[in-house]
Amino acid sequence: MPGSDLTTALLRRVSRSFYLSVAVLPRAVRPTIGLAYLFARASDTIADTRLIDRASRIAHLEALRAALADDGLPTSVGTTAAAQALPAERRLLERLPDCLAAYRALPPADRGRVRTVLGTIIEGQIQDLRLFPGEDEGKLAALETREDLDRYTYLVAGCVGEFWTEVHVAHRRRLAGWDLPRMRALGARFGKGLQLTNVLRDLPRDLRQGRCYLPREDLARWGLEPRDLLDPGRAPAARPLLAEWLNIALDHYEAGWQYTFAIPRREARMRLACAWPLLIGLRTLDLLAASPNWLDPAITLKVPRARVYGLMVHSLGTVWSTRALGRQARRLRERIRP
């Protein structure tokens, strides 16, 4: 199966929303970005495989990172496929040798970019496994400082914004005039904002798996401890802390919009692929801001698929206009931060 066909088939299985973003990208960047996402999703699946002990998961992640650096095949990684409950994730791990073959068929410069970004992502995943020793609320651990959380969001997502920038600049002539250091920095903040949205949305579930990403120093300022967040009844007491982190996320989103508006209008496909996750992320933050029960694990704060498709369809008519896109983003932002 050709590399592009492989990427398309697997992306459809493991992430419908990201598949749409990749599918709309210019053909020249699609294989590189699609393969990088598949490797990142595979490494994330390995890191979350609770049927395998932590030491083995770290070893599997290191084997995958080593496979991207040489011509070897991470045969040990294949053993994690059988432990997957979701068919799509099992299929992805089974097809890793094919993904590696497609990766090795990329131009050398693109291979280097994929290898670098995956090395950073895997570093973040390994750090995560070492920082949080338990996998249930009985062994709940927390990050200590805001710098720790900022570092985490960079390792697993901010670096993707840098990678995305480098790949597009290398393949799209209309971006030749970009200030690469500035756009890399904006791209990193773009990625951090999206990851921070995931952190806030997934907090109730992560707490019950022994992970508190909200820093202990922030909680202490409001008279809280990580364990307090396990009680949905403490949601009102923790609301000021949520407001602080929503504002930090929105500041990152502003950088994401600066990035998007810097894309030439004739690069409409790239503009769409950037605008979609920003609009969906803002809708997710809106749900968080409006929810009185944001600490309740029984409540799923997820943008309905019909709303996602509606945002995408509407943006097809506004992608050419920075003013129209900005107006759409501003309306969402003002709902979250009046």
CSV table of C-alpha atoms in Angstrom, one decimal:
chain,number,residue,atom,x,y,z
A,1,MET,CA,0.0,0.0,0.0
A,2,PRO,CA,1.5,3.4,-0.9
A,3,GLY,CA,2.5,5.6,2.0
A,4,SER,CA,-0.3,8.2,1.3
A,5,ASP,CA,-3.0,5.5,1.1
A,6,LEU,CA,-1.7,3.9,4.3
A,7,THR,CA,-1.8,7.2,6.1
A,8,THR,CA,-5.3,8.0,4.9
A,9,ALA,CA,-6.7,4.6,5.9
A,10,LEU,CA,-5.2,4.6,9.4
A,11,LEU,CA,-6.0,8.2,10.1
A,12,ARG,CA,-9.7,7.6,9.3
A,13,ARG,CA,-9.7,4.8,11.9
A,14,VAL,CA,-7.8,6.5,14.8
A,15,SER,CA,-8.9,10.2,14.5
A,16,ARG,CA,-11.8,11.4,12.3
A,17,SER,CA,-11.3,15.1,13.3
A,18,PHE,CA,-7.5,15.1,12.6
A,19,TYR,CA,-8.1,13.1,9.5
A,20,LEU,CA,-10.2,15.9,8.1
A,21,SER,CA,-7.5,18.5,8.9
A,22,VAL,CA,-4.8,16.4,7.2
A,23,ALA,CA,-7.1,15.6,4.3
A,24,VAL,CA,-7.5,19.3,3.6
A,25,LEU,CA,-3.8,20.0,3.6
A,26,PRO,CA,-1.8,20.6,0.4
A,27,ARG,CA,-0.7,17.3,-1.1
A,28,ALA,CA,3.0,18.1,-0.7
A,29,VAL,CA,2.9,18.2,3.2
A,30,ARG,CA,0.2,15.6,3.7
A,31,PRO,CA,2.3,12.4,4.0
A,32,THR,CA,4.9,13.9,6.3
A,33,ILE,CA,2.4,15.4,8.7
A,34,GLY,CA,0.1,12.4,8.6
A,35,LEU,CA,2.8,9.9,9.4
A,36,ALA,CA,4.1,12.1,12.2
A,37,TYR,CA,0.6,12.1,13.7
A,38,LEU,CA,0.3,8.3,13.4
A,39,PHE,CA,3.6,7.8,15.2
A,40,ALA,CA,2.5,10.2,17.9
A,41,ARG,CA,-0.8,8.4,18.3
A,42,ALA,CA,1.0,5.0,18.4
A,43,SER,CA,3.4,6.3,21.1
A,44,ASP,CA,0.4,7.7,23.1
A,45,THR,CA,-1.4,4.4,22.8
A,46,ILE,CA,1.7,2.6,24.1
A,47,ALA,CA,2.1,5.0,27.0
A,48,ASP,CA,-1.6,4.5,28.0
A,49,THR,CA,-1.6,0.7,27.8
A,50,ARG,CA,-2.3,-0.1,31.5
A,51,LEU,CA,-2.2,-3.9,31.0
A,52,ILE,CA,1.6,-3.5,30.5
A,53,ASP,CA,3.8,-2.3,33.4
A,54,ARG,CA,5.4,1.1,33.3
A,55,ALA,CA,8.9,0.0,32.9
A,56,SER,CA,8.0,-2.1,29.8
A,57,ARG,CA,6.0,0.8,28.3
A,58,ILE,CA,9.0,3.1,28.7
A,59,ALA,CA,11.1,0.4,27.0
A,60,HIS,CA,8.6,0.2,24.1
A,61,LEU,CA,8.6,4.0,23.7
A,62,GLU,CA,12.4,4.1,23.6
A,63,ALA,CA,12.4,1.2,21.0
A,64,LEU,CA,10.1,3.2,18.8
A,65,ARG,CA,12.3,6.3,19.1
A,66,ALA,CA,15.3,4.2,18.3
A,67,ALA,CA,13.5,2.8,15.2
A,68,LEU,CA,13.0,6.3,13.8
A,69,ALA,CA,16.7,6.9,14.2
A,70,ASP,CA,17.9,3.8,12.4
A,71,ASP,CA,16.7,1.0,10.1
A,72,GLY,CA,15.6,-1.3,12.8
A,73,LEU,CA,12.0,-2.5,13.5
A,74,PRO,CA,10.7,-2.1,17.0
A,75,THR,CA,9.5,-5.8,17.2
A,76,SER,CA,8.8,-5.4,20.9
A,77,VAL,CA,6.3,-2.7,20.2
A,78,GLY,CA,4.1,-5.1,18.3
A,79,THR,CA,3.5,-7.1,21.5
A,80,THR,CA,1.5,-4.1,22.8
A,81,ALA,CA,-1.1,-4.5,20.0
A,82,ALA,CA,-2.8,-7.5,21.6
A,83,ALA,CA,-3.4,-5.5,24.8
A,84,GLN,CA,-5.5,-2.9,23.0
A,85,ALA,CA,-9.2,-2.9,23.5
A,86,LEU,CA,-10.0,-0.5,20.7
A,87,PRO,CA,-9.7,-2.1,17.2
A,88,ALA,CA,-8.4,1.1,15.6
A,89,GLU,CA,-5.5,1.4,18.1
A,90,ARG,CA,-4.7,-2.3,17.8
A,91,ARG,CA,-4.6,-2.0,14.0
A,92,LEU,CA,-2.4,1.0,14.2
A,93,LEU,CA,0.2,-0.8,16.3
A,94,GLU,CA,0.0,-3.8,14.0
A,95,ARG,CA,0.8,-1.6,11.0
A,96,LEU,CA,3.7,0.2,12.6
A,97,PRO,CA,6.2,-1.7,10.3
A,98,ASP,CA,4.3,-0.3,7.3
A,99,CYS,CA,4.3,3.2,8.8
A,100,LEU,CA,8.1,2.9,9.3
A,101,ALA,CA,8.6,1.8,5.7
A,102,ALA,CA,6.5,4.8,4.5
A,103,TYR,CA,8.6,7.1,6.8
A,104,ARG,CA,11.8,5.8,5.3
A,105,ALA,CA,10.5,6.6,1.9
A,106,LEU,CA,10.2,10.3,2.8
A,107,PRO,CA,12.8,12.8,1.6
A,108,PRO,CA,15.7,12.9,4.1
A,109,ALA,CA,14.9,16.4,5.4
A,110,ASP,CA,11.3,15.4,6.2
A,111,ARG,CA,12.5,12.2,7.9
A,112,GLY,CA,14.7,14.4,10.1
A,113,ARG,CA,11.7,16.6,11.0
A,114,VAL,CA,9.5,13.6,11.9
A,115,ARG,CA,12.4,12.1,13.9
A,116,THR,CA,13.0,15.3,15.8
A,117,VAL,CA,9.3,16.0,16.7
A,118,LEU,CA,8.7,12.4,17.7
A,119,GLY,CA,11.8,12.3,19.8
A,120,THR,CA,10.4,15.3,21.7
A,121,ILE,CA,6.9,13.9,22.1
A,122,ILE,CA,8.2,10.6,23.4
A,123,GLU,CA,10.5,12.4,25.8
A,124,GLY,CA,7.3,14.0,27.2
A,125,GLN,CA,5.5,10.7,27.4
A,126,ILE,CA,8.3,9.0,29.2
A,127,GLN,CA,8.6,12.0,31.6
A,128,ASP,CA,4.8,11.6,32.3
A,129,LEU,CA,5.2,7.9,33.1
A,130,ARG,CA,8.0,8.6,35.5
A,131,LEU,CA,6.3,11.6,37.2
A,132,PHE,CA,3.0,9.9,37.9
A,133,PRO,CA,3.9,6.5,39.6
A,134,GLY,CA,0.3,5.3,40.2
A,135,GLU,CA,-2.6,4.6,38.0
A,136,ASP,CA,-5.5,5.2,40.3
A,137,GLU,CA,-6.7,8.0,42.6
A,138,GLY,CA,-5.1,6.2,45.6
A,139,LYS,CA,-1.7,7.2,44.3
A,140,LEU,CA,-2.6,10.6,43.0
A,141,ALA,CA,0.5,12.8,42.1
A,142,ALA,CA,0.6,16.4,40.8
A,143,LEU,CA,2.9,18.7,38.9
A,144,GLU,CA,4.5,21.2,41.2
A,145,THR,CA,4.7,24.5,39.2
A,146,ARG,CA,3.3,26.3,36.2
A,147,GLU,CA,6.6,25.9,34.6
A,148,ASP,CA,6.2,22.1,34.8
A,149,LEU,CA,2.9,22.3,33.1
A,150,ASP,CA,4.2,24.7,30.4
A,151,ARG,CA,7.1,22.3,29.8
A,152,TYR,CA,4.7,19.3,29.5
A,153,THR,CA,2.4,21.1,27.0
A,154,TYR,CA,5.5,22.0,24.9
A,155,LEU,CA,6.9,18.4,24.9
A,156,VAL,CA,3.7,16.8,23.8
A,157,ALA,CA,2.1,19.5,21.6
A,158,GLY,CA,4.0,22.7,21.4
A,159,CYS,CA,6.8,21.0,19.5
A,160,VAL,CA,4.2,19.9,16.9
A,161,GLY,CA,3.5,23.6,16.1
A,162,GLU,CA,7.2,24.0,15.4
A,163,PHE,CA,7.3,20.9,13.2
A,164,TRP,CA,4.2,22.0,11.3
A,165,THR,CA,5.8,25.3,10.6
A,166,GLU,CA,9.1,23.8,9.3
A,167,VAL,CA,7.3,21.3,7.0
A,168,HIS,CA,5.1,23.9,5.4
A,169,VAL,CA,7.9,26.5,4.9
A,170,ALA,CA,10.0,23.7,3.3
A,171,HIS,CA,7.3,22.8,0.8
A,172,ARG,CA,5.1,25.9,0.2
A,173,ARG,CA,6.7,28.7,-1.8
A,174,ARG,CA,4.2,31.2,-0.7
A,175,LEU,CA,5.7,31.0,2.8
A,176,ALA,CA,9.2,31.9,1.7
A,177,GLY,CA,8.9,35.3,3.3
A,178,TRP,CA,7.9,34.0,6.7
A,179,ASP,CA,10.0,35.0,9.8
A,180,LEU,CA,10.7,31.4,10.7
A,181,PRO,CA,11.8,31.9,14.4
A,182,ARG,CA,8.7,34.0,15.0
A,183,MET,CA,6.3,31.6,13.3
A,184,ARG,CA,7.9,28.6,15.1
A,185,ALA,CA,7.3,30.4,18.4
A,186,LEU,CA,3.7,31.2,17.5
A,187,GLY,CA,3.2,27.6,16.4
A,188,ALA,CA,4.6,26.3,19.7
A,189,ARG,CA,2.0,28.4,21.6
A,190,PHE,CA,-0.7,27.2,19.2
A,191,GLY,CA,0.1,23.6,20.2
A,192,LYS,CA,0.3,24.5,23.9
A,193,GLY,CA,-3.1,26.0,23.8
A,194,LEU,CA,-4.7,22.9,22.2
A,195,GLN,CA,-3.0,20.6,24.8
A,196,LEU,CA,-4.0,22.8,27.7
A,197,THR,CA,-7.6,22.5,26.5
A,198,ASN,CA,-7.2,18.7,26.7
A,199,VAL,CA,-5.7,19.0,30.2
A,200,LEU,CA,-8.6,21.1,31.5
A,201,ARG,CA,-11.3,18.9,29.7
A,202,ASP,CA,-9.8,15.6,30.8
A,203,LEU,CA,-8.9,16.6,34.4
A,204,PRO,CA,-11.6,14.5,36.1
A,205,ARG,CA,-10.6,11.4,34.3
A,206,ASP,CA,-6.9,12.0,34.7
A,207,LEU,CA,-7.3,12.5,38.5
A,208,ARG,CA,-8.8,9.1,38.8
A,209,GLN,CA,-5.8,7.7,36.9
A,210,GLY,CA,-3.4,9.2,39.4
A,211,ARG,CA,-2.5,12.3,37.4
A,212,CYS,CA,-3.1,15.9,38.4
A,213,TYR,CA,-1.7,18.3,35.8
A,214,LEU,CA,-2.9,21.4,37.6
A,215,PRO,CA,0.1,22.6,39.5
A,216,ARG,CA,0.2,22.1,43.3
A,217,GLU,CA,1.4,25.7,43.8
A,218,ASP,CA,-1.7,27.0,42.0
A,219,LEU,CA,-4.0,24.8,44.0
A,220,ALA,CA,-2.4,25.9,47.3
A,221,ARG,CA,-3.1,29.6,46.5
A,222,TRP,CA,-6.8,28.7,46.6
A,223,GLY,CA,-6.6,26.5,49.7
A,224,LEU,CA,-6.9,23.3,47.7
A,225,GLU,CA,-4.9,20.1,47.4
A,226,PRO,CA,-4.9,17.7,44.4
A,227,ARG,CA,-7.2,15.3,46.2
A,228,ASP,CA,-9.8,17.9,46.7
A,229,LEU,CA,-10.4,17.9,42.9
A,230,LEU,CA,-11.7,14.3,43.2
A,231,ASP,CA,-14.8,15.7,44.8
A,232,PRO,CA,-17.2,17.2,42.2
A,233,GLY,CA,-18.7,19.2,45.1
A,234,ARG,CA,-15.5,21.3,45.2
A,235,ALA,CA,-16.1,22.6,41.7
A,236,PRO,CA,-17.3,26.0,42.9
A,237,ALA,CA,-14.2,26.4,45.2
A,238,ALA,CA,-11.9,25.5,42.3
A,239,ARG,CA,-13.8,27.8,39.8
A,240,PRO,CA,-11.3,30.7,40.2
A,241,LEU,CA,-8.4,28.4,39.3
A,242,LEU,CA,-10.3,27.2,36.2
A,243,ALA,CA,-10.8,30.8,35.2
A,244,GLU,CA,-7.1,31.5,35.5
A,245,TRP,CA,-6.2,28.5,33.3
A,246,LEU,CA,-8.9,29.3,30.8
A,247,ASN,CA,-7.4,32.8,30.4
A,248,ILE,CA,-3.9,31.2,29.9
A,249,ALA,CA,-5.4,28.9,27.2
A,250,LEU,CA,-7.1,31.8,25.5
A,251,ASP,CA,-3.8,33.8,25.4
A,252,HIS,CA,-2.2,30.8,23.6
A,253,TYR,CA,-5.2,30.7,21.2
A,254,GLU,CA,-4.5,34.4,20.4
A,255,ALA,CA,-1.0,33.3,19.3
A,256,GLY,CA,-2.7,30.5,17.3
A,257,TRP,CA,-4.9,33.0,15.5
A,258,GLN,CA,-1.9,35.3,14.8
A,259,TYR,CA,-0.3,32.2,13.2
A,260,THR,CA,-3.4,31.5,11.1
A,261,PHE,CA,-3.8,35.0,9.9
A,262,ALA,CA,-0.2,35.1,8.9
A,263,ILE,CA,-0.9,32.4,6.3
A,264,PRO,CA,-1.3,33.8,2.8
A,265,ARG,CA,-5.0,33.8,1.7
A,266,ARG,CA,-4.1,31.7,-1.3
A,267,GLU,CA,-2.9,29.0,1.1
A,268,ALA,CA,-6.6,28.3,1.9
A,269,ARG,CA,-6.0,24.7,2.7
A,270,MET,CA,-3.4,25.4,5.3
A,271,ARG,CA,-5.6,28.2,6.8
A,272,LEU,CA,-8.5,25.7,7.2
A,273,ALA,CA,-6.3,23.1,8.8
A,274,CYS,CA,-5.3,25.6,11.4
A,275,ALA,CA,-8.6,27.3,11.9
A,276,TRP,CA,-10.5,24.1,12.5
A,277,PRO,CA,-8.7,23.0,15.7
A,278,LEU,CA,-8.8,26.5,17.0
A,279,LEU,CA,-12.5,26.8,16.5
A,280,ILE,CA,-13.2,23.4,18.0
A,281,GLY,CA,-10.9,24.1,20.9
A,282,LEU,CA,-12.7,27.4,21.6
A,283,ARG,CA,-16.0,25.6,21.7
A,284,THR,CA,-14.5,23.1,24.1
A,285,LEU,CA,-13.3,25.9,26.4
A,286,ASP,CA,-16.8,27.4,26.2
A,287,LEU,CA,-18.3,24.2,27.4
A,288,LEU,CA,-15.8,24.2,30.3
A,289,ALA,CA,-16.5,27.8,31.2
A,290,ALA,CA,-20.3,27.2,31.2
A,291,SER,CA,-20.3,23.9,33.1
A,292,PRO,CA,-21.0,24.1,36.9
A,293,ASN,CA,-20.0,20.4,37.2
A,294,TRP,CA,-16.6,20.5,35.4
A,295,LEU,CA,-15.0,18.2,38.0
A,296,ASP,CA,-17.7,15.5,37.5
A,297,PRO,CA,-16.2,12.5,35.6
A,298,ALA,CA,-19.7,11.4,34.6
A,299,ILE,CA,-20.1,14.5,32.5
A,300,THR,CA,-18.4,14.5,29.0
A,301,LEU,CA,-17.5,17.9,27.8
A,302,LYS,CA,-17.2,17.3,24.2
A,303,VAL,CA,-18.3,19.4,21.2
A,304,PRO,CA,-21.0,17.4,19.4
A,305,ARG,CA,-20.0,16.0,16.0
A,306,ALA,CA,-22.8,17.9,14.2
A,307,ARG,CA,-21.4,21.2,15.7
A,308,VAL,CA,-17.9,20.3,14.6
A,309,TYR,CA,-19.1,19.8,11.1
A,310,GLY,CA,-21.1,23.0,11.2
A,311,LEU,CA,-18.0,25.0,12.3
A,312,MET,CA,-16.0,23.4,9.4
A,313,VAL,CA,-18.7,24.2,6.8
A,314,HIS,CA,-19.1,27.8,8.0
A,315,SER,CA,-15.3,28.3,7.9
A,316,LEU,CA,-15.3,27.3,4.2
A,317,GLY,CA,-16.9,30.6,3.4
A,318,THR,CA,-14.8,32.7,5.8
A,319,VAL,CA,-11.3,31.2,5.3
A,320,TRP,CA,-10.4,33.8,2.7
A,321,SER,CA,-11.2,36.7,5.1
A,322,THR,CA,-9.0,37.4,8.1
A,323,ARG,CA,-11.7,39.8,9.3
A,324,ALA,CA,-14.5,37.2,9.1
A,325,LEU,CA,-12.4,34.5,10.7
A,326,GLY,CA,-11.4,36.9,13.4
A,327,ARG,CA,-15.0,37.9,14.1
A,328,GLN,CA,-16.0,34.2,14.5
A,329,ALA,CA,-13.1,33.7,16.9
A,330,ARG,CA,-13.9,36.8,18.9
A,331,ARG,CA,-17.5,35.8,19.4
A,332,LEU,CA,-16.4,32.5,20.9
A,333,ARG,CA,-13.6,34.1,23.0
A,334,GLU,CA,-16.0,36.7,24.5
A,335,ARG,CA,-18.4,33.9,25.6
A,336,ILE,CA,-15.5,32.4,27.6
A,337,ARG,CA,-13.8,35.6,28.8
A,338,PRO,CA,-16.3,38.5,28.8
